[in-house]
Short mmCIF file of C-alpha atoms and ligand atoms in Angstrom, two decimals:
data_model
loop_
_atom_site.label_atom_id
_atom_site.label_comp_id
_atom_site.label_asym_id
_atom_site.label_seq_id
_atom_site.Cartn_x
_atom_site.Cartn_y
_atom_site.Cartn_z
CA MET V 13 90.51 131.72 88.90
CA PRO V 14 87.53 129.35 88.76
CA PHE V 15 87.69 125.95 87.03
CA GLU V 16 85.08 127.24 84.57
CA ASN V 17 87.77 129.36 82.87
CA LEU V 18 89.82 126.32 81.88
CA ASN V 19 87.61 125.12 79.01
CA LEU V 20 86.86 121.79 80.61
CA ASN V 21 83.83 119.72 79.69
CA PRO V 22 80.78 120.58 81.87
CA LEU V 23 80.53 116.93 82.97
CA ILE V 24 84.05 117.19 84.41
CA LEU V 25 83.20 120.50 86.09
CA LYS V 26 80.19 118.84 87.69
CA ALA V 27 82.40 116.10 89.17
CA LEU V 28 84.89 118.69 90.43
CA GLU V 29 82.17 120.63 92.12
CA GLU V 30 81.00 117.47 93.79
CA SER V 31 84.56 116.80 94.97
CA GLY V 32 84.45 120.17 96.72
CA TYR V 33 87.19 121.75 94.58
CA THR V 34 86.55 125.45 94.28
CA GLU V 35 89.55 126.54 92.25
CA PRO V 36 92.54 124.97 90.50
CA THR V 37 95.84 124.58 92.33
CA PRO V 38 98.87 126.37 90.76
CA ILE V 39 100.02 123.28 88.86
CA GLN V 40 96.50 122.75 87.54
CA GLU V 41 96.15 126.36 86.52
CA GLN V 42 99.38 126.20 84.53
CA ALA V 43 99.30 122.68 83.13
CA ILE V 44 95.67 122.31 82.07
CA PRO V 45 95.67 125.04 79.37
CA GLU V 46 98.95 123.73 77.87
CA LEU V 47 97.61 120.20 77.72
CA ILE V 48 94.26 121.23 76.29
CA ALA V 49 96.18 123.15 73.62
CA GLY V 50 97.83 119.83 72.71
CA HIS V 51 101.39 120.54 73.83
CA ASP V 52 103.78 117.99 75.26
CA LEU V 53 104.62 118.88 78.84
CA MET V 54 107.33 118.31 81.43
CA ALA V 55 106.29 119.44 84.88
CA SER V 56 107.97 119.30 88.23
CA ALA V 57 105.34 119.10 90.93
CA GLN V 58 105.27 116.89 93.92
CA THR V 59 102.55 114.86 95.45
CA GLY V 60 100.07 116.95 97.41
CA THR V 61 100.01 119.77 94.84
CA GLY V 62 97.05 118.42 92.90
CA LYS V 63 99.29 117.05 90.13
CA THR V 64 97.03 114.07 89.41
CA ALA V 65 94.12 116.27 88.41
CA ALA V 66 96.55 118.52 86.51
CA PHE V 67 97.04 115.75 83.95
CA MET V 68 93.85 113.74 84.44
CA LEU V 69 91.38 116.57 83.78
CA PRO V 70 92.81 117.45 80.34
CA ALA V 71 93.15 113.72 79.61
CA LEU V 72 89.46 113.20 80.33
CA ASN V 73 88.67 116.30 78.31
CA LYS V 74 90.44 114.76 75.35
CA LEU V 75 88.06 111.81 75.41
CA ASN V 76 85.39 114.16 74.05
CA ASP V 77 87.20 114.36 70.72
CA ALA V 78 86.41 111.60 68.24
CA PRO V 79 88.85 108.68 68.57
CA LYS V 80 91.48 108.16 65.86
CA THR V 81 90.28 104.65 65.07
CA ASN V 82 87.43 102.38 66.06
CA SER V 83 89.57 100.00 68.06
CA LYS V 84 88.91 99.15 71.72
CA GLY V 85 92.38 99.98 73.00
CA PRO V 86 93.20 102.78 75.48
CA ARG V 87 93.17 106.44 74.47
CA ILE V 88 95.03 107.54 77.57
CA LEU V 89 97.90 105.59 79.14
CA VAL V 90 99.29 106.56 82.56
CA LEU V 91 102.46 104.85 83.82
CA THR V 92 103.27 105.00 87.52
CA PRO V 93 106.19 103.58 89.52
CA THR V 94 104.13 101.84 92.19
CA ARG V 95 100.90 99.95 92.48
CA GLU V 96 99.57 102.24 95.18
CA LEU V 97 100.08 105.31 93.02
CA ALA V 98 98.44 103.53 90.07
CA GLN V 99 95.40 102.80 92.20
CA GLN V 100 95.17 106.40 93.29
CA VAL V 101 95.46 107.68 89.75
CA SER V 102 92.72 105.26 88.69
CA ALA V 103 90.52 106.38 91.57
CA ALA V 104 91.05 110.01 90.54
CA ALA V 105 90.18 109.21 86.91
CA THR V 106 87.01 107.44 88.01
CA LYS V 107 86.06 110.30 90.33
CA TYR V 108 86.62 113.12 87.84
CA GLY V 109 85.15 111.13 84.92
CA LYS V 110 82.12 109.78 86.76
CA TYR V 111 79.61 111.70 84.61
CA MET V 112 81.29 110.89 81.31
CA ARG V 113 80.02 107.91 79.36
CA ASN V 114 83.27 107.15 77.59
CA ALA V 115 85.74 107.11 80.47
CA ARG V 116 86.28 103.45 81.29
CA VAL V 117 89.30 103.07 83.53
CA VAL V 118 91.35 99.87 83.69
CA THR V 119 94.25 99.33 86.10
CA ILE V 120 97.00 96.85 85.28
CA LEU V 121 99.41 96.06 88.11
CA GLY V 122 102.05 93.50 88.88
CA GLY V 123 101.09 90.92 91.52
CA MET V 124 97.55 90.47 90.22
CA PRO V 125 96.28 87.43 88.31
CA TYR V 126 96.75 87.45 84.52
CA PRO V 127 93.35 85.93 83.59
CA VAL V 128 91.50 88.82 85.28
CA GLN V 129 93.70 91.35 83.52
CA ASN V 130 93.33 89.59 80.16
CA LYS V 131 89.58 89.88 80.51
CA LEU V 132 89.77 93.57 81.43
CA LEU V 133 91.99 94.25 78.44
CA SER V 134 89.80 92.30 76.02
CA ARG V 135 87.02 94.83 76.54
CA HIS V 136 86.79 98.49 75.63
CA VAL V 137 89.34 100.66 77.55
CA ASP V 138 89.54 104.46 77.58
CA ILE V 139 92.06 105.12 80.33
CA LEU V 140 94.70 102.54 81.16
CA VAL V 141 96.74 103.04 84.33
CA ALA V 142 99.65 100.64 84.73
CA THR V 143 102.98 99.88 86.31
CA PRO V 144 105.61 99.36 83.58
CA GLY V 145 106.73 95.75 84.18
CA ARG V 146 103.33 94.11 83.95
CA LEU V 147 102.26 96.30 81.05
CA ILE V 148 105.28 95.12 79.03
CA ASP V 149 104.16 91.51 79.57
CA HIS V 150 100.76 92.29 78.09
CA ILE V 151 102.24 94.27 75.21
CA GLU V 152 104.54 91.35 74.36
CA ARG V 153 101.59 88.98 74.37
CA GLY V 154 99.83 91.27 71.92
CA ARG V 155 96.97 92.04 74.31
CA ILE V 156 96.98 95.81 73.94
CA ASP V 157 96.04 97.77 70.86
CA PHE V 158 97.55 101.26 71.05
CA SER V 159 96.27 102.38 67.63
CA ARG V 160 93.95 105.01 69.08
CA LEU V 161 96.22 106.18 71.90
CA ASP V 162 96.09 109.97 72.21
CA MET V 163 98.11 110.61 75.32
CA LEU V 164 100.97 109.00 77.24
CA ILE V 165 101.50 110.22 80.81
CA LEU V 166 104.52 109.34 82.96
CA ASP V 167 103.68 110.06 86.59
CA GLU V 168 106.56 110.34 89.09
CA ALA V 169 108.98 109.68 86.26
CA ASP V 170 112.00 110.26 88.52
CA ARG V 171 110.91 107.38 90.69
CA MET V 172 110.38 105.15 87.68
CA LEU V 173 113.99 105.81 86.71
CA ASP V 174 115.18 105.18 90.27
CA MET V 175 113.37 101.88 90.29
CA GLY V 176 115.08 100.77 87.08
CA PHE V 177 112.07 101.08 84.77
CA ILE V 178 113.76 103.28 82.16
CA ASP V 179 114.06 100.57 79.49
CA ASP V 180 110.49 99.45 80.07
CA VAL V 181 109.21 103.02 79.83
CA GLU V 182 111.09 103.57 76.57
CA ARG V 183 109.81 100.31 75.12
CA ILE V 184 106.24 101.16 76.06
CA ALA V 185 106.58 104.62 74.48
CA GLN V 186 107.86 103.00 71.28
CA ALA V 187 104.83 100.74 71.17
CA THR V 188 102.50 103.78 71.10
CA PRO V 189 101.77 106.01 68.08
CA ALA V 190 104.35 108.74 67.41
CA SER V 191 101.47 111.22 67.01
CA ARG V 192 100.59 110.93 70.72
CA GLN V 193 100.77 113.78 73.22
CA THR V 194 103.36 113.05 75.91
CA VAL V 195 103.28 114.31 79.49
CA LEU V 196 105.87 113.80 82.20
CA PHE V 197 105.53 114.65 85.88
CA SER V 198 108.53 114.36 88.15
CA ALA V 199 109.88 115.81 91.40
CA THR V 200 112.89 117.04 89.44
CA LEU V 201 113.43 117.72 85.74
CA ASP V 202 117.24 117.56 85.85
CA GLY V 203 119.72 115.10 84.37
CA ALA V 204 118.34 111.75 83.31
CA ILE V 205 114.74 112.96 83.44
CA GLY V 206 115.53 115.82 81.06
CA LYS V 207 117.13 113.35 78.66
CA LEU V 208 114.22 110.95 78.87
CA GLY V 209 111.80 113.80 78.18
CA ALA V 210 113.81 115.08 75.24
CA SER V 211 113.94 111.59 73.73
CA MET V 212 110.21 111.12 73.69
CA MET V 213 108.67 114.60 73.39
CA ARG V 214 108.24 117.30 70.81
CA GLU V 215 109.13 120.79 72.04
CA PRO V 216 107.70 120.17 75.49
CA LYS V 217 106.45 123.06 77.60
CA LEU V 218 108.17 123.24 80.97
CA ILE V 219 106.45 124.00 84.26
CA ARG V 220 108.24 124.05 87.58
CA ILE V 221 106.16 124.35 90.69
CA ALA V 222 108.96 123.11 92.92
CA ALA V 223 109.71 126.19 95.00
CA GLN V 224 106.27 126.43 96.49
CA THR V 225 105.48 122.76 96.74
CA ALA V 226 108.80 121.66 98.19
CA ARG V 227 108.20 124.06 101.04
CA HIS V 228 105.22 122.13 102.36
CA GLU V 229 104.17 125.29 104.13
CA HIS V 230 101.19 123.73 105.82
CA ILE V 231 103.32 120.95 107.34
CA GLU V 232 105.10 121.70 110.57
CA GLN V 233 108.45 119.95 110.57
CA ARG V 234 110.04 119.01 113.90
CA LEU V 235 113.16 117.22 114.86
CA HIS V 236 113.81 115.26 118.06
CA TYR V 237 117.28 114.13 119.05
CA VAL V 238 117.42 110.57 120.29
CA ASP V 239 120.10 108.78 122.30
CA ASP V 240 119.26 105.16 121.56
CA MET V 241 116.48 102.75 120.62
CA HIS V 242 114.94 102.83 124.09
CA HIS V 243 114.73 106.64 123.94
CA LYS V 244 113.22 106.43 120.45
CA ASN V 245 110.52 104.02 121.58
CA ARG V 246 109.63 106.19 124.57
CA LEU V 247 109.40 109.28 122.38
CA LEU V 248 107.24 107.45 119.87
CA ASP V 249 104.93 106.31 122.64
CA HIS V 250 104.67 109.91 123.82
CA MET V 251 103.84 111.17 120.30
CA LEU V 252 101.20 108.50 119.77
CA ARG V 253 99.43 109.50 122.97
CA ASP V 254 98.87 113.01 121.60
CA ILE V 255 95.13 113.47 121.15
CA ASN V 256 95.75 115.72 118.16
CA LEU V 257 97.25 112.75 116.36
CA LYS V 258 94.35 111.25 114.47
CA GLN V 259 96.30 108.95 112.15
CA ALA V 260 100.04 108.60 111.63
CA ILE V 261 102.48 106.96 109.28
CA VAL V 262 105.67 105.90 111.03
CA PHE V 263 108.56 105.24 108.65
CA THR V 264 111.25 102.66 109.34
CA ALA V 265 114.38 101.91 107.35
CA THR V 266 113.66 98.24 106.70
CA LYS V 267 110.69 95.95 106.09
CA ARG V 268 111.70 93.83 109.08
CA ASP V 269 111.74 96.86 111.36
CA ALA V 270 108.31 97.87 110.07
CA ASP V 271 106.93 94.45 111.06
CA LEU V 272 108.66 94.45 114.44
CA LEU V 273 107.57 97.95 115.34
CA ALA V 274 103.98 97.37 114.21
CA ASP V 275 103.85 94.22 116.39
CA ASP V 276 105.31 96.11 119.30
CA LEU V 277 102.74 98.91 118.96
CA LEU V 278 99.90 96.41 118.66
CA ALA V 279 101.10 94.77 121.87
CA LYS V 280 100.99 98.18 123.53
CA GLY V 281 97.36 98.56 122.50
CA TYR V 282 97.62 100.85 119.46
CA ASP V 283 95.62 100.15 116.30
CA ALA V 284 98.77 99.58 114.29
CA ALA V 285 99.68 97.72 111.11
CA ALA V 286 102.71 97.35 108.86
CA LEU V 287 102.91 98.16 105.15
CA HIS V 288 105.88 97.11 103.04
CA GLY V 289 106.91 95.55 99.77
CA ASP V 290 107.11 91.97 101.06
CA MET V 291 103.37 91.87 101.60
CA SER V 292 101.15 90.58 98.81
CA GLN V 293 99.28 93.09 96.72
CA ARG V 294 96.03 91.95 98.31
CA GLU V 295 97.38 92.49 101.84
CA ARG V 296 98.68 95.92 100.94
CA MET V 297 95.36 96.96 99.43
CA ARG V 298 93.48 95.68 102.45
CA THR V 299 95.77 97.59 104.80
CA ILE V 300 95.39 100.84 102.88
CA ALA V 301 91.61 100.39 102.80
CA ARG V 302 91.60 99.89 106.59
CA LEU V 303 93.74 103.00 106.99
CA ARG V 304 91.33 104.99 104.86
CA GLN V 305 88.34 103.74 106.86
CA GLY V 306 90.03 104.71 110.13
CA GLY V 307 90.58 101.13 111.35
CA ILE V 308 94.31 101.76 111.58
CA ARG V 309 95.63 104.69 113.60
CA VAL V 310 99.34 104.00 113.20
CA LEU V 311 100.70 102.63 109.94
CA VAL V 312 104.35 101.54 110.12
CA ALA V 313 105.72 101.67 106.60
CA THR V 314 108.73 101.63 104.34
CA ASP V 315 109.30 104.26 101.63
CA VAL V 316 108.20 102.54 98.45
CA ALA V 317 105.10 100.97 99.98
CA ALA V 318 103.86 104.26 101.38
CA ARG V 319 104.55 106.35 98.32
CA GLY V 320 101.41 107.82 96.87
CA ILE V 321 99.19 107.08 99.88
CA ASP V 322 96.57 109.79 99.88
CA VAL V 323 94.54 109.57 103.07
CA ALA V 324 93.11 112.83 104.36
CA GLY V 325 93.06 111.70 108.02
CA ILE V 326 96.83 111.47 108.36
CA THR V 327 97.79 114.23 110.75
CA HIS V 328 101.33 113.06 111.54
CA VAL V 329 104.28 111.55 109.76
CA ILE V 330 106.98 110.21 112.05
CA ASN V 331 110.41 109.35 110.71
CA PHE V 332 111.38 106.68 113.20
CA ASP V 333 114.42 106.25 110.95
CA LEU V 334 115.47 109.02 108.59
CA PRO V 335 115.16 108.19 104.88
CA LYS V 336 118.33 107.48 102.94
CA PHE V 337 117.65 110.20 100.37
CA ALA V 338 116.49 113.77 100.88
CA GLU V 339 113.94 113.34 98.14
CA ASP V 340 112.25 110.53 100.06
CA TYR V 341 111.94 112.85 103.04
CA VAL V 342 109.80 115.15 100.90
CA HIS V 343 107.67 112.25 99.72
CA ARG V 344 107.24 110.97 103.26
CA ILE V 345 106.15 114.24 104.81
CA GLY V 346 103.79 114.81 101.87
CA ARG V 347 101.66 111.92 103.23
CA THR V 348 100.28 114.40 105.77
CA GLY V 349 98.79 117.83 105.13
CA ARG V 350 96.76 116.43 102.22
CA ALA V 351 94.23 118.53 100.36
CA GLY V 352 95.04 121.74 102.17
CA ALA V 353 94.87 120.31 105.73
CA SER V 354 97.74 121.00 108.11
CA GLY V 355 100.09 118.28 109.24
CA VAL V 356 103.03 117.54 111.51
CA ALA V 357 106.20 115.78 110.38
CA ILE V 358 108.49 114.54 113.15
CA SER V 359 111.98 113.13 112.62
CA PHE V 360 113.99 111.16 115.17
CA VAL V 361 117.62 112.02 114.70
CA SER V 362 120.71 110.56 116.35
CA GLY V 363 124.12 112.15 116.63
CA ARG V 364 125.29 110.28 113.55
CA ASP V 365 122.52 111.77 111.41
CA SER V 366 123.60 115.42 111.63
CA LEU V 367 125.10 115.63 108.17
CA HIS V 368 122.11 113.89 106.72
CA VAL V 369 119.73 116.36 108.34
CA LYS V 370 121.69 119.18 106.75
CA ARG V 371 121.31 117.56 103.35
CA ILE V 372 117.57 117.29 103.84
CA GLU V 373 117.38 120.93 104.89
CA ARG V 374 119.31 121.99 101.83
CA PHE V 375 117.09 119.93 99.59
CA THR V 376 113.85 121.35 100.98
CA GLY V 377 115.26 124.83 101.54
CA GLN V 378 113.87 124.79 105.07
CA ALA V 379 115.39 124.48 108.52
CA ILE V 380 113.83 121.84 110.74
CA ALA V 381 113.39 123.10 114.29
CA ALA V 382 114.63 120.86 117.12
CA HIS V 383 112.08 120.15 119.85
CA VAL V 384 112.48 118.65 123.29
CA ILE V 385 109.83 116.89 125.36
CA GLU V 386 110.01 117.49 129.07
CA GLY V 387 111.12 114.35 130.84
CA LEU V 388 112.38 112.86 127.57
CA GLU V 389 115.33 115.19 126.94
CA PRO V 390 118.23 113.72 124.97
CA LYS V 391 121.58 113.30 126.67
CA PHE V 392 123.19 113.96 123.35
CA LYS V 393 123.94 117.66 122.79
CA PRO V 394 123.46 118.40 119.14
CA ARG V 395 124.64 121.08 116.74
CA PRO V 396 124.80 124.84 117.33
CA PRO V 397 121.50 126.70 117.38
CA ALA V 398 119.90 127.65 114.08
CA ALA V 399 120.87 131.34 114.38
CA LYS V 400 124.54 130.48 114.02
CA ARG V 401 124.00 128.50 110.90
CA ASN V 402 123.42 129.64 107.40
CA PHE V 403 119.73 130.31 107.78
CA HIS V 404 117.88 133.55 107.50
CA GLY V 405 114.36 134.86 107.86
CA LYS V 406 111.55 132.49 108.73
CA GLY V 407 113.50 129.28 108.83
CA GLU V 408 114.57 129.55 105.23
CA TYR V 409 117.83 128.22 104.05
CA ARG V 410 119.98 130.32 101.79
CA SER V 411 121.68 127.83 99.58
CA PRO V 412 125.46 128.03 99.39
CA GLN V 413 126.99 127.90 95.90
CA ARG V 414 125.94 124.54 94.61
CA ARG V 415 128.74 122.18 94.00
CA SER V 416 128.80 120.83 90.49
CA SER V 417 129.73 117.35 91.60
CA GLY V 418 130.76 115.44 94.68
CA GLY V 419 128.92 116.41 97.89
CA GLY V 420 125.82 114.74 99.18
CA TYR V 421 123.47 117.48 98.08
CA ALA V 422 124.39 117.15 94.43
CA ARG V 423 124.23 113.40 94.70
CA ASP V 424 120.76 113.45 96.24
CA ARG V 425 119.41 115.76 93.59
CA GLY V 426 120.82 113.90 90.66
CA ARG V 427 119.78 110.50 91.84
P1 LIG C 530 97.90 114.99 94.33
O1 LIG C 530 98.99 116.02 94.39
O2 LIG C 530 97.42 114.75 92.95
O3 LIG C 530 98.30 113.73 95.06
O4 LIG C 530 96.61 115.60 95.10
C1 LIG C 530 96.62 115.93 96.45
C2 LIG C 530 95.23 116.09 97.06
O5 LIG C 530 94.64 117.33 96.65
C3 LIG C 530 94.24 115.01 96.68
O6 LIG C 530 93.59 114.62 97.87
C4 LIG C 530 93.26 115.69 95.75
O7 LIG C 530 91.97 115.11 95.85
C5 LIG C 530 93.29 117.11 96.24
N1 LIG C 530 93.03 118.13 95.20
C6 LIG C 530 93.47 118.11 93.92
N2 LIG C 530 93.09 119.23 93.26
C7 LIG C 530 92.40 119.98 94.15
C8 LIG C 530 91.74 121.27 94.06
N3 LIG C 530 91.76 121.99 92.95
N4 LIG C 530 91.13 121.72 95.18
C9 LIG C 530 91.13 120.99 96.32
N5 LIG C 530 91.72 119.79 96.47
C10 LIG C 530 92.36 119.28 95.40
#
């Protein structure tokens, strides 16, 4: 189905054509008509599915309608859990709205100077993209007029809850007009997210794209057993020498390890840099800009800092340390294989991680094949081969009866 069938403004269609988009992704095809029809919406779609355009295109479309009042305040408000994601959402809004005259985008993030933000907010705003904490500060100081707000969008709502923003999100929603349209995107729609949605929406439409997106079919997932740190470092060195690896994100468990590993790689001659939450906003932005321009080949990052990074050149994601939660695994590997490209996701796994790997496989519904590099074989002899386990067909996992409580799987999902 072409974008032309979705009743979008021709100026938006022109920008899409320029972006090289030929047809909507499944989440766009389903969400855009519901949002244009004015419904509230709860959608489960992960990063890499085109979810940003799924809410941003109808939001921009809405700006064609006459505003409710003549105030200068935002008509669209997007809340995101992290600064990086906010910047990407803003960039998408600017890209898709570039031919519209009334699509002024303002981004309000923590870690940036107040005077600059005060100035931005004192002028006319159409689309406001913000992280919750800093936005609350401005609301409390009376700097934002929500009287003409048409649409409130919560992007990666599950992560906002995980990061403790629930009260802030609820307070922000209360500060906006009850007549608004409300949209929530989240990796999962269960539990607390369902409750949050129900508390702030009117008969929301539900869209779940999870099955297809969680599969990450264009990302090849590999697992390498490692004996110890020395073995890990040698394997990493081997991976980074691969000429097919254009750019990689290497994930570590801690900020300190990210710094240490980035220094180590630099010393070995790789164009490496670290990215984590202890760096200032300015440093983080500079690092991501260098990554995007190709000045960094290996980015060593922690989970939160790397969330939302959308750089087309990333061919490999390497889990130097496995993430704590299965959901983060999905977010990590989604940094590669962007915009339809293929990608490789490699995980280093020690003997102690076996149970954790199983949890990840259950969560994604996919088996991760173990690989061995000649000359770098592990001494550790892992689990039985895949055929003996509960997998069938092309690496698919047939879920056992889900436990209602207890086990790691349930815990990961409900987090
Ligand atoms: P997202 O899931 O919003 O992070 O988007 C993932 C990537 O897909 C981004 O690089 C978008 O620019 C790209 N994208 C979004 N929609 C389309 C589309 N309809 N066709 C091609 N690429 C798209």
